[in-house]
Structure formats: structure tokens, C-alpha cells
Amino acid sequence: MIRPRQQDLFAVIGNPIAHSLSPVMMNAAFRELGHPALYMALESDALEEDLDTLWKMGFRGVSVTLPHKESAFVLCSSKDETAGAIGAVNTLRREAYGWAGKNTDWLGSNRALESILPLEGKRALVLGAGGAARAVVYGLIRSGAEVHVSNRTPERGEALAKAFGCEFLPFHRLQGGEQLPFFHVVVQCTSVGLTGGTPGHLVPQAFFQRGMVVMDTVYRPLWTDFLRAARDVGSVTISGIEMLVHQGIAQLEWWLETGPLPSNVVQAMHNALVKALCHE
């Protein structure tokens, strides 16, 4: 059976995946570390079969993105306590008896947000109910925030809110201009705005307020319509690349078991993303 020998193999899998800049970021990190590895983007429409193929090919680690995070949770042979609480994984590591699963999305989200403000005691709104939303909700609650969830499909949003013991806010209430509580933090966790994906505006511009901290988990384009609308009314905005970098740092540290990454590696990851996005 074929096995990689000159380089460690890593990949991000999802569908769609052509938009992903994870290879740009991760390969920059490997170059800066001097580690012989190749990280690629692979489209997966049959996750169980595809993970088995990657295992047989000798891949050392896999990043998991939309729409596979919850399915990967079920398929991995083991997972840590945090992934169990979230119910989704975004990181798989090759171990002796199969894929071990971990969730680093919540770390990426928390670290990006906490670079702007402490989360404890803040009121937060999470838009979406998929794997990324589950991780963001978990991280916010873990940091002591009061969390509300809203989703276009109410059944999924209500299920997420119930799972984490937080409030569900019907999506239509965000559209109608009615008086809402002030949210210190708003995180957009759907694929709306993604390059090549679903166009449209999740919320009207009147929803945003000065002083809100607004983050979009979509990073391509760098300035989504969601972030532009928030910026234009004076909200503090955080682009999706901040969460991407921070969750990627945690992935690399787990895969390579190296301890904290040096600052020059982190900077190389960030620089590679900004360069790629600025050329679009």
C-alpha cells in the first residue's frame, strides 16, 4: 500500500472547498517551521468513504469544514471532552486505531473576540445552528457570556439553544426593526456571504449599533456584506481570518505536539492570508 515518505500529508475537507485559504495559511506555517509537509484542499461528498481513503493514504491530519463537522464527530474513533460537549469536530488526527477528533473552532472564536473585549458578563448573539455555531456558542458560554441563538430554520436554532441552555431569538425579530436588547457581541456562523455561495443580507443595517463587536466566520471575501453593514454604523468588526488563524494555530499544535507556536510562525500564517485576500 502506498504511504507518504518525504512529506507529512494534511488536508482540509468540505463541500464546497475551492474557496478555502487554509492551504495558504498552513503551508506558510510549515515553511516557516521548516517542517516537510503538504496541506491541500479536498472536496468531499461521501465523508465516511473519503476519510477511509485518507487514512489508507497515510494522511496525518485533517481539517473539517462545512458541511461535515457534525458528521465527522460521529465518525471519529475518539474525541476529547470539549468536542463531546460541542457535538462537532473540525480537526482529526491520525492515531493508532483511527481518527481522533478535536474542536478548535471555539478556541479560534474566543481568542479572536477576547482580543477586543472580555466575554464574561457580555450579552452575545450567534446567528446559525451548524457545527461552527455550536462551537462559538460553547466558547461564549464557557467564557461567561449570556448567549442568544437565532437561525433562519427555527427548529434547528431552538434545538441548539436547548442543547446549551441559552435563549432562542426568532429570526423574524431581527428583521422587523422592533426593540431588541443590546448585544455586546454578534457572531455570524452561516455560509451567507461566502464567495461563490449564498448571497444576501441576514439582517438589515438597522440591526447593528455603535459599540457592538461583530465577527463573521466567513473570511472570503475579507469584507462580507454583513461586516460592511456593521462597520458603516460604527460597530467594531472582526474578520473571519482572525478566527481562522487562531483555530489553525490550535490545530497545528495538536497535530505536531510542539507546544505553543513561535510568534514568527503565527505572523507568517496571518501574512499569507492577508496577501492572498488582498490580491482578489
PDB file of C-alpha atoms in Angstrom:
ATOM      1  CA  MET A   1       0.000   0.000   0.000  1.00  0.00           C
ATOM      2  CA  ILE A   2       1.272   3.486  -0.891  1.00  0.00           C
ATOM      3  CA  ARG A   3       2.463   5.624   2.044  1.00  0.00           C
ATOM      4  CA  PRO A   4       3.913   9.177   2.054  1.00  0.00           C
ATOM      5  CA  ARG A   5       7.587   9.196   2.995  1.00  0.00           C
ATOM      6  CA  GLN A   6       9.179  12.554   2.126  1.00  0.00           C
ATOM      7  CA  GLN A   7       6.385  14.762   3.453  1.00  0.00           C
ATOM      8  CA  ASP A   8       3.595  14.551   6.002  1.00  0.00           C
ATOM      9  CA  LEU A   9       0.204  14.920   4.328  1.00  0.00           C
ATOM     10  CA  PHE A  10      -2.604  17.107   5.694  1.00  0.00           C
ATOM     11  CA  ALA A  11      -5.826  18.379   4.155  1.00  0.00           C
ATOM     12  CA  VAL A  12      -8.981  20.382   4.686  1.00  0.00           C
ATOM     13  CA  ILE A  13     -12.151  18.616   3.544  1.00  0.00           C
ATOM     14  CA  GLY A  14     -15.538  20.148   2.864  1.00  0.00           C
ATOM     15  CA  ASN A  15     -18.069  20.889   0.153  1.00  0.00           C
ATOM     16  CA  PRO A  16     -17.676  23.435  -1.365  1.00  0.00           C
ATOM     17  CA  ILE A  17     -13.950  23.763  -0.736  1.00  0.00           C
ATOM     18  CA  ALA A  18     -12.499  25.743  -3.658  1.00  0.00           C
ATOM     19  CA  HIS A  19     -12.775  28.961  -1.615  1.00  0.00           C
ATOM     20  CA  SER A  20     -10.645  27.653   1.263  1.00  0.00           C
ATOM     21  CA  LEU A  21      -7.466  29.532   2.142  1.00  0.00           C
ATOM     22  CA  SER A  22      -6.453  27.019   4.800  1.00  0.00           C
ATOM     23  CA  PRO A  23      -3.778  25.566   2.459  1.00  0.00           C
ATOM     24  CA  VAL A  24      -2.265  29.048   2.022  1.00  0.00           C
ATOM     25  CA  MET A  25      -2.144  29.527   5.790  1.00  0.00           C
ATOM     26  CA  MET A  26      -0.981  26.060   6.791  1.00  0.00           C
ATOM     27  CA  ASN A  27       1.679  25.680   4.097  1.00  0.00           C
ATOM     28  CA  ALA A  28       3.095  29.067   5.150  1.00  0.00           C
ATOM     29  CA  ALA A  29       3.334  27.732   8.706  1.00  0.00           C
ATOM     30  CA  PHE A  30       5.077  24.534   7.605  1.00  0.00           C
ATOM     31  CA  ARG A  31       7.599  26.547   5.558  1.00  0.00           C
ATOM     32  CA  GLU A  32       8.332  28.834   8.497  1.00  0.00           C
ATOM     33  CA  LEU A  33       8.715  25.826  10.811  1.00  0.00           C
ATOM     34  CA  GLY A  34      10.939  24.021   8.301  1.00  0.00           C
ATOM     35  CA  HIS A  35       8.626  21.019   8.584  1.00  0.00           C
ATOM     36  CA  PRO A  36       8.370  18.767   5.489  1.00  0.00           C
ATOM     37  CA  ALA A  37       4.619  18.701   4.950  1.00  0.00           C
ATOM     38  CA  LEU A  38       1.974  19.359   2.321  1.00  0.00           C
ATOM     39  CA  TYR A  39      -1.529  20.634   3.136  1.00  0.00           C
ATOM     40  CA  MET A  40      -4.200  20.560   0.437  1.00  0.00           C
ATOM     41  CA  ALA A  41      -7.926  21.259  -0.065  1.00  0.00           C
ATOM     42  CA  LEU A  42     -10.129  18.275  -0.942  1.00  0.00           C
ATOM     43  CA  GLU A  43     -13.818  18.271  -1.822  1.00  0.00           C
ATOM     44  CA  SER A  44     -15.707  15.515  -0.010  1.00  0.00           C
ATOM     45  CA  ASP A  45     -19.249  14.403  -0.797  1.00  0.00           C
ATOM     46  CA  ALA A  46     -19.068  10.978   0.893  1.00  0.00           C
ATOM     47  CA  LEU A  47     -17.370  11.689   4.208  1.00  0.00           C
ATOM     48  CA  GLU A  48     -17.100   8.188   5.670  1.00  0.00           C
ATOM     49  CA  GLU A  49     -15.665   6.735   2.480  1.00  0.00           C
ATOM     50  CA  ASP A  50     -13.382   9.725   1.930  1.00  0.00           C
ATOM     51  CA  LEU A  51     -11.948   9.641   5.465  1.00  0.00           C
ATOM     52  CA  ASP A  52     -11.215   5.950   4.994  1.00  0.00           C
ATOM     53  CA  THR A  53      -9.354   6.786   1.778  1.00  0.00           C
ATOM     54  CA  LEU A  54      -7.284   9.482   3.511  1.00  0.00           C
ATOM     55  CA  TRP A  55      -6.471   7.040   6.312  1.00  0.00           C
ATOM     56  CA  LYS A  56      -5.261   4.413   3.839  1.00  0.00           C
ATOM     57  CA  MET A  57      -3.185   7.050   2.026  1.00  0.00           C
ATOM     58  CA  GLY A  58      -1.378   7.908   5.250  1.00  0.00           C
ATOM     59  CA  PHE A  59      -2.672  11.428   5.906  1.00  0.00           C
ATOM     60  CA  ARG A  60      -1.522  12.639   9.315  1.00  0.00           C
ATOM     61  CA  GLY A  61      -4.212  15.221   9.994  1.00  0.00           C
ATOM     62  CA  VAL A  62      -7.419  16.623   8.525  1.00  0.00           C
ATOM     63  CA  SER A  63      -9.277  19.898   8.999  1.00  0.00           C
ATOM     64  CA  VAL A  64     -13.040  19.566   8.611  1.00  0.00           C
ATOM     65  CA  THR A  65     -15.259  22.366   7.357  1.00  0.00           C
ATOM     66  CA  LEU A  66     -18.838  22.857   6.123  1.00  0.00           C
ATOM     67  CA  PRO A  67     -20.950  20.755   5.978  1.00  0.00           C
ATOM     68  CA  HIS A  68     -19.105  17.873   7.624  1.00  0.00           C
ATOM     69  CA  LYS A  69     -18.263  18.930  11.194  1.00  0.00           C
ATOM     70  CA  GLU A  70     -21.171  17.160  12.867  1.00  0.00           C
ATOM     71  CA  SER A  71     -20.825  14.041  10.704  1.00  0.00           C
ATOM     72  CA  ALA A  72     -17.090  13.856  11.432  1.00  0.00           C
ATOM     73  CA  PHE A  73     -17.923  13.916  15.145  1.00  0.00           C
ATOM     74  CA  VAL A  74     -19.916  10.706  14.693  1.00  0.00           C
ATOM     75  CA  LEU A  75     -17.291   9.039  12.509  1.00  0.00           C
ATOM     76  CA  CYS A  76     -14.100   9.652  14.501  1.00  0.00           C
ATOM     77  CA  SER A  77     -12.948   6.800  16.749  1.00  0.00           C
ATOM     78  CA  SER A  78     -12.329   9.028  19.751  1.00  0.00           C
ATOM     79  CA  LYS A  79     -12.840  12.650  20.718  1.00  0.00           C
ATOM     80  CA  ASP A  80     -11.949  14.884  23.622  1.00  0.00           C
ATOM     81  CA  GLU A  81     -14.390  16.164  26.238  1.00  0.00           C
ATOM     82  CA  THR A  82     -14.749  19.570  24.594  1.00  0.00           C
ATOM     83  CA  ALA A  83     -15.663  18.069  21.207  1.00  0.00           C
ATOM     84  CA  GLY A  84     -18.167  15.871  23.022  1.00  0.00           C
ATOM     85  CA  ALA A  85     -19.804  18.912  24.599  1.00  0.00           C
ATOM     86  CA  ILE A  86     -19.986  20.732  21.257  1.00  0.00           C
ATOM     87  CA  GLY A  87     -21.116  17.745  19.213  1.00  0.00           C
ATOM     88  CA  ALA A  88     -18.907  18.659  16.261  1.00  0.00           C
ATOM     89  CA  VAL A  89     -15.242  18.372  15.335  1.00  0.00           C
ATOM     90  CA  ASN A  90     -13.171  20.459  12.961  1.00  0.00           C
ATOM     91  CA  THR A  91      -9.873  18.614  13.448  1.00  0.00           C
ATOM     92  CA  LEU A  92      -8.876  14.973  13.015  1.00  0.00           C
ATOM     93  CA  ARG A  93      -5.526  13.465  13.947  1.00  0.00           C
ATOM     94  CA  ARG A  94      -4.216  10.103  12.846  1.00  0.00           C
ATOM     95  CA  GLU A  95      -3.730   7.781  15.792  1.00  0.00           C
ATOM     96  CA  ALA A  96      -3.040   4.064  16.083  1.00  0.00           C
ATOM     97  CA  TYR A  97      -6.654   2.920  15.882  1.00  0.00           C
ATOM     98  CA  GLY A  98      -8.319   5.589  13.780  1.00  0.00           C
ATOM     99  CA  TRP A  99      -9.104   9.305  13.596  1.00  0.00           C
ATOM    100  CA  ALA A 100      -9.145  11.189  16.893  1.00  0.00           C
ATOM    101  CA  GLY A 101     -11.383  14.249  16.867  1.00  0.00           C
ATOM    102  CA  LYS A 102     -10.990  17.681  18.430  1.00  0.00           C
ATOM    103  CA  ASN A 103     -12.725  21.035  18.128  1.00  0.00           C
ATOM    104  CA  THR A 104     -10.525  24.112  17.834  1.00  0.00           C
ATOM    105  CA  ASP A 105     -13.231  26.412  16.413  1.00  0.00           C
ATOM    106  CA  TRP A 106     -14.301  27.539  19.877  1.00  0.00           C
ATOM    107  CA  LEU A 107     -10.707  28.463  20.708  1.00  0.00           C
ATOM    108  CA  GLY A 108     -10.415  30.414  17.457  1.00  0.00           C
ATOM    109  CA  SER A 109     -13.630  32.287  18.133  1.00  0.00           C
ATOM    110  CA  ASN A 110     -12.873  33.067  21.773  1.00  0.00           C
ATOM    111  CA  ARG A 111      -9.325  34.219  21.121  1.00  0.00           C
ATOM    112  CA  ALA A 112     -10.411  36.465  18.246  1.00  0.00           C
ATOM    113  CA  LEU A 113     -13.198  38.042  20.324  1.00  0.00           C
ATOM    114  CA  GLU A 114     -11.164  38.332  23.515  1.00  0.00           C
ATOM    115  CA  SER A 115      -8.516  40.310  21.632  1.00  0.00           C
ATOM    116  CA  ILE A 116     -11.163  43.077  21.602  1.00  0.00           C
ATOM    117  CA  LEU A 117     -13.132  42.646  24.842  1.00  0.00           C
ATOM    118  CA  PRO A 118     -13.536  40.278  27.806  1.00  0.00           C
ATOM    119  CA  LEU A 119     -16.507  37.980  27.247  1.00  0.00           C
ATOM    120  CA  GLU A 120     -17.579  37.396  30.827  1.00  0.00           C
ATOM    121  CA  GLY A 121     -20.950  39.009  31.542  1.00  0.00           C
ATOM    122  CA  LYS A 122     -21.466  40.160  27.954  1.00  0.00           C
ATOM    123  CA  ARG A 123     -24.690  39.554  26.010  1.00  0.00           C
ATOM    124  CA  ALA A 124     -23.974  37.699  22.767  1.00  0.00           C
ATOM    125  CA  LEU A 125     -25.987  36.694  19.705  1.00  0.00           C
ATOM    126  CA  VAL A 126     -24.960  33.793  17.481  1.00  0.00           C
ATOM    127  CA  LEU A 127     -26.506  33.531  14.012  1.00  0.00           C
ATOM    128  CA  GLY A 128     -26.653  29.977  12.694  1.00  0.00           C
ATOM    129  CA  ALA A 129     -27.090  26.483  14.062  1.00  0.00           C
ATOM    130  CA  GLY A 130     -24.461  24.328  12.349  1.00  0.00           C
ATOM    131  CA  GLY A 131     -21.142  22.990  13.607  1.00  0.00           C
ATOM    132  CA  ALA A 132     -19.414  26.366  13.679  1.00  0.00           C
ATOM    133  CA  ALA A 133     -22.303  27.913  15.597  1.00  0.00           C
ATOM    134  CA  ARG A 134     -22.209  25.106  18.150  1.00  0.00           C
ATOM    135  CA  ALA A 135     -18.517  25.761  18.777  1.00  0.00           C
ATOM    136  CA  VAL A 136     -18.981  29.524  19.060  1.00  0.00           C
ATOM    137  CA  VAL A 137     -21.908  29.115  21.493  1.00  0.00           C
ATOM    138  CA  TYR A 138     -19.882  26.694  23.595  1.00  0.00           C
ATOM    139  CA  GLY A 139     -16.921  29.062  23.764  1.00  0.00           C
ATOM    140  CA  LEU A 140     -19.034  32.075  24.672  1.00  0.00           C
ATOM    141  CA  ILE A 141     -20.819  30.197  27.469  1.00  0.00           C
ATOM    142  CA  ARG A 142     -17.530  28.810  28.741  1.00  0.00           C
ATOM    143  CA  SER A 143     -16.244  32.385  28.996  1.00  0.00           C
ATOM    144  CA  GLY A 144     -19.265  33.523  30.971  1.00  0.00           C
ATOM    145  CA  ALA A 145     -21.298  35.296  28.282  1.00  0.00           C
ATOM    146  CA  GLU A 146     -25.100  35.370  28.162  1.00  0.00           C
ATOM    147  CA  VAL A 147     -25.846  33.740  24.815  1.00  0.00           C
ATOM    148  CA  HIS A 148     -28.812  34.037  22.445  1.00  0.00           C
ATOM    149  CA  VAL A 149     -29.183  31.971  19.261  1.00  0.00           C
ATOM    150  CA  SER A 150     -31.075  32.856  16.092  1.00  0.00           C
ATOM    151  CA  ASN A 151     -31.442  30.839  12.916  1.00  0.00           C
ATOM    152  CA  ARG A 152     -33.481  31.027   9.716  1.00  0.00           C
ATOM    153  CA  THR A 153     -34.724  27.466  10.310  1.00  0.00           C
ATOM    154  CA  PRO A 154     -36.285  27.814  13.765  1.00  0.00           C
ATOM    155  CA  GLU A 155     -36.285  24.100  14.602  1.00  0.00           C
ATOM    156  CA  ARG A 156     -32.503  23.875  14.318  1.00  0.00           C
ATOM    157  CA  GLY A 157     -31.967  27.113  16.197  1.00  0.00           C
ATOM    158  CA  GLU A 158     -34.284  26.052  19.015  1.00  0.00           C
ATOM    159  CA  ALA A 159     -32.514  22.689  19.255  1.00  0.00           C
ATOM    160  CA  LEU A 160     -29.115  24.383  19.542  1.00  0.00           C
ATOM    161  CA  ALA A 161     -30.344  26.815  22.178  1.00  0.00           C
ATOM    162  CA  LYS A 162     -31.911  23.989  24.178  1.00  0.00           C
ATOM    163  CA  ALA A 163     -28.743  21.887  23.964  1.00  0.00           C
ATOM    164  CA  PHE A 164     -26.680  24.643  25.568  1.00  0.00           C
ATOM    165  CA  GLY A 165     -29.323  26.100  27.859  1.00  0.00           C
ATOM    166  CA  CYS A 166     -29.386  29.509  26.192  1.00  0.00           C
ATOM    167  CA  GLU A 167     -32.091  31.738  24.738  1.00  0.00           C
ATOM    168  CA  PHE A 168     -33.583  31.330  21.264  1.00  0.00           C
ATOM    169  CA  LEU A 169     -34.430  34.545  19.404  1.00  0.00           C
ATOM    170  CA  PRO A 170     -36.819  34.051  16.459  1.00  0.00           C
ATOM    171  CA  PHE A 171     -35.128  35.173  13.273  1.00  0.00           C
ATOM    172  CA  HIS A 172     -38.030  37.364  12.153  1.00  0.00           C
ATOM    173  CA  ARG A 173     -37.453  39.583  15.181  1.00  0.00           C
ATOM    174  CA  LEU A 174     -34.094  40.609  13.722  1.00  0.00           C
ATOM    175  CA  GLN A 175     -35.785  41.744  10.524  1.00  0.00           C
ATOM    176  CA  GLY A 176     -38.682  43.828  11.767  1.00  0.00           C
ATOM    177  CA  GLY A 177     -36.998  46.785  13.429  1.00  0.00           C
ATOM    178  CA  GLU A 178     -38.505  46.001  16.839  1.00  0.00           C
ATOM    179  CA  GLN A 179     -36.692  46.906  20.032  1.00  0.00           C
ATOM    180  CA  LEU A 180     -34.124  44.257  20.939  1.00  0.00           C
ATOM    181  CA  PRO A 181     -31.691  44.007  23.830  1.00  0.00           C
ATOM    182  CA  PHE A 182     -28.249  45.429  23.121  1.00  0.00           C
ATOM    183  CA  PHE A 183     -25.826  42.702  22.111  1.00  0.00           C
ATOM    184  CA  HIS A 184     -22.208  43.368  23.020  1.00  0.00           C
ATOM    185  CA  VAL A 185     -21.119  40.561  20.664  1.00  0.00           C
ATOM    186  CA  VAL A 186     -22.675  39.266  17.427  1.00  0.00           C
ATOM    187  CA  VAL A 187     -21.163  36.311  15.540  1.00  0.00           C
ATOM    188  CA  GLN A 188     -22.324  35.267  12.075  1.00  0.00           C
ATOM    189  CA  CYS A 189     -21.871  31.492  11.651  1.00  0.00           C
ATOM    190  CA  THR A 190     -23.775  30.708   8.436  1.00  0.00           C
ATOM    191  CA  SER A 191     -22.404  30.417   4.893  1.00  0.00           C
ATOM    192  CA  VAL A 192     -24.295  33.553   3.762  1.00  0.00           C
ATOM    193  CA  GLY A 193     -21.848  35.902   2.074  1.00  0.00           C
ATOM    194  CA  LEU A 194     -19.300  33.215   1.234  1.00  0.00           C
ATOM    195  CA  THR A 195     -17.649  33.732  -2.140  1.00  0.00           C
ATOM    196  CA  GLY A 196     -19.500  31.540  -4.623  1.00  0.00           C
ATOM    197  CA  GLY A 197     -22.121  30.663  -2.019  1.00  0.00           C
ATOM    198  CA  THR A 198     -25.450  32.019  -0.873  1.00  0.00           C
ATOM    199  CA  PRO A 199     -25.827  35.768  -1.500  1.00  0.00           C
ATOM    200  CA  GLY A 200     -27.984  38.068   0.581  1.00  0.00           C
ATOM    201  CA  HIS A 201     -28.244  40.001   3.806  1.00  0.00           C
ATOM    202  CA  LEU A 202     -29.008  38.143   7.015  1.00  0.00           C
ATOM    203  CA  VAL A 203     -30.069  41.230   8.937  1.00  0.00           C
ATOM    204  CA  PRO A 204     -30.913  44.827   7.982  1.00  0.00           C
ATOM    205  CA  GLN A 205     -28.321  47.506   8.663  1.00  0.00           C
ATOM    206  CA  ALA A 206     -30.600  48.964  11.330  1.00  0.00           C
ATOM    207  CA  PHE A 207     -29.895  45.895  13.462  1.00  0.00           C
ATOM    208  CA  PHE A 208     -26.278  46.956  14.065  1.00  0.00           C
ATOM    209  CA  GLN A 209     -25.355  49.514  16.687  1.00  0.00           C
ATOM    210  CA  ARG A 210     -22.285  51.523  17.550  1.00  0.00           C
ATOM    211  CA  GLY A 211     -20.211  49.708  20.143  1.00  0.00           C
ATOM    212  CA  MET A 212     -21.194  46.186  19.110  1.00  0.00           C
ATOM    213  CA  VAL A 213     -18.357  43.766  18.420  1.00  0.00           C
ATOM    214  CA  VAL A 214     -19.339  41.935  15.241  1.00  0.00           C
ATOM    215  CA  MET A 215     -17.492  38.918  13.826  1.00  0.00           C
ATOM    216  CA  ASP A 216     -18.185  36.959  10.651  1.00  0.00           C
ATOM    217  CA  THR A 217     -16.859  33.398  10.468  1.00  0.00           C
ATOM    218  CA  VAL A 218     -16.836  33.755   6.660  1.00  0.00           C
ATOM    219  CA  TYR A 219     -13.412  35.079   5.620  1.00  0.00           C
ATOM    220  CA  ARG A 220     -13.689  35.082   1.845  1.00  0.00           C
ATOM    221  CA  PRO A 221     -14.395  37.795   0.911  1.00  0.00           C
ATOM    222  CA  LEU A 222     -12.497  39.602   3.640  1.00  0.00           C
ATOM    223  CA  TRP A 223     -15.260  42.208   3.879  1.00  0.00           C
ATOM    224  CA  THR A 224     -18.614  40.456   3.697  1.00  0.00           C
ATOM    225  CA  ASP A 225     -21.818  42.469   3.331  1.00  0.00           C
ATOM    226  CA  PHE A 226     -22.505  41.576   6.961  1.00  0.00           C
ATOM    227  CA  LEU A 227     -19.267  43.155   8.172  1.00  0.00           C
ATOM    228  CA  ARG A 228     -19.603  46.175   5.874  1.00  0.00           C
ATOM    229  CA  ALA A 229     -23.062  46.939   7.236  1.00  0.00           C
ATOM    230  CA  ALA A 230     -21.763  46.676  10.821  1.00  0.00           C
ATOM    231  CA  ARG A 231     -18.707  48.827  10.101  1.00  0.00           C
ATOM    232  CA  ASP A 232     -20.773  51.543   8.455  1.00  0.00           C
ATOM    233  CA  VAL A 233     -22.768  52.193  11.638  1.00  0.00           C
ATOM    234  CA  GLY A 234     -19.721  52.171  13.914  1.00  0.00           C
ATOM    235  CA  SER A 235     -19.639  48.594  15.180  1.00  0.00           C
ATOM    236  CA  VAL A 236     -16.234  47.061  15.908  1.00  0.00           C
ATOM    237  CA  THR A 237     -15.659  44.385  13.272  1.00  0.00           C
ATOM    238  CA  ILE A 238     -13.555  41.229  13.298  1.00  0.00           C
ATOM    239  CA  SER A 239     -12.916  39.448  10.000  1.00  0.00           C
ATOM    240  CA  GLY A 240     -13.133  35.704   9.664  1.00  0.00           C
ATOM    241  CA  ILE A 241      -9.386  35.374   9.175  1.00  0.00           C
ATOM    242  CA  GLU A 242      -8.816  36.092  12.871  1.00  0.00           C
ATOM    243  CA  MET A 243     -10.841  33.053  13.916  1.00  0.00           C
ATOM    244  CA  LEU A 244      -9.278  31.033  11.084  1.00  0.00           C
ATOM    245  CA  VAL A 245      -5.742  31.800  12.248  1.00  0.00           C
ATOM    246  CA  HIS A 246      -6.416  31.102  15.907  1.00  0.00           C
ATOM    247  CA  GLN A 247      -8.180  27.786  15.280  1.00  0.00           C
ATOM    248  CA  GLY A 248      -5.413  26.841  12.835  1.00  0.00           C
ATOM    249  CA  ILE A 249      -2.752  27.526  15.459  1.00  0.00           C
ATOM    250  CA  ALA A 250      -4.516  25.128  17.832  1.00  0.00           C
ATOM    251  CA  GLN A 251      -4.746  22.500  15.079  1.00  0.00           C
ATOM    252  CA  LEU A 252      -1.039  22.654  14.309  1.00  0.00           C
ATOM    253  CA  GLU A 253      -0.076  22.474  17.973  1.00  0.00           C
ATOM    254  CA  TRP A 254      -2.178  19.323  18.368  1.00  0.00           C
ATOM    255  CA  TRP A 255      -1.021  17.660  15.154  1.00  0.00           C
ATOM    256  CA  LEU A 256       2.679  18.322  15.685  1.00  0.00           C
ATOM    257  CA  GLU A 257       2.694  18.199  19.516  1.00  0.00           C
ATOM    258  CA  THR A 258       5.189  21.066  19.546  1.00  0.00           C
ATOM    259  CA  GLY A 259       3.749  23.287  22.273  1.00  0.00           C
ATOM    260  CA  PRO A 260       2.896  26.935  21.532  1.00  0.00           C
ATOM    261  CA  LEU A 261       3.845  28.012  18.011  1.00  0.00           C
ATOM    262  CA  PRO A 262       6.590  30.667  17.765  1.00  0.00           C
ATOM    263  CA  SER A 263       5.357  34.186  17.038  1.00  0.00           C
ATOM    264  CA  ASN A 264       7.132  34.240  13.656  1.00  0.00           C
ATOM    265  CA  VAL A 265       5.068  31.231  12.540  1.00  0.00           C
ATOM    266  CA  VAL A 266       1.813  32.851  13.661  1.00  0.00           C
ATOM    267  CA  GLN A 267       2.744  36.029  11.807  1.00  0.00           C
ATOM    268  CA  ALA A 268       3.583  34.040   8.667  1.00  0.00           C
ATOM    269  CA  MET A 269       0.127  32.425   8.759  1.00  0.00           C
ATOM    270  CA  HIS A 270      -1.618  35.778   9.123  1.00  0.00           C
ATOM    271  CA  ASN A 271       0.514  37.469   6.457  1.00  0.00           C
ATOM    272  CA  ALA A 272      -0.143  34.677   3.955  1.00  0.00           C
ATOM    273  CA  LEU A 273      -3.915  35.040   4.380  1.00  0.00           C
ATOM    274  CA  VAL A 274      -3.908  38.822   4.074  1.00  0.00           C
ATOM    275  CA  LYS A 275      -1.709  38.669   0.970  1.00  0.00           C
ATOM    276  CA  ALA A 276      -3.979  36.132  -0.690  1.00  0.00           C
ATOM    277  CA  LEU A 277      -7.136  38.110   0.083  1.00  0.00           C
ATOM    278  CA  CYS A 278      -5.699  41.451  -0.939  1.00  0.00           C
ATOM    279  CA  HIS A 279      -4.893  40.049  -4.391  1.00  0.00           C
ATOM    280  CA  GLU A 280      -8.549  39.217  -5.046  1.00  0.00           C
TER     281      GLU A 280
END
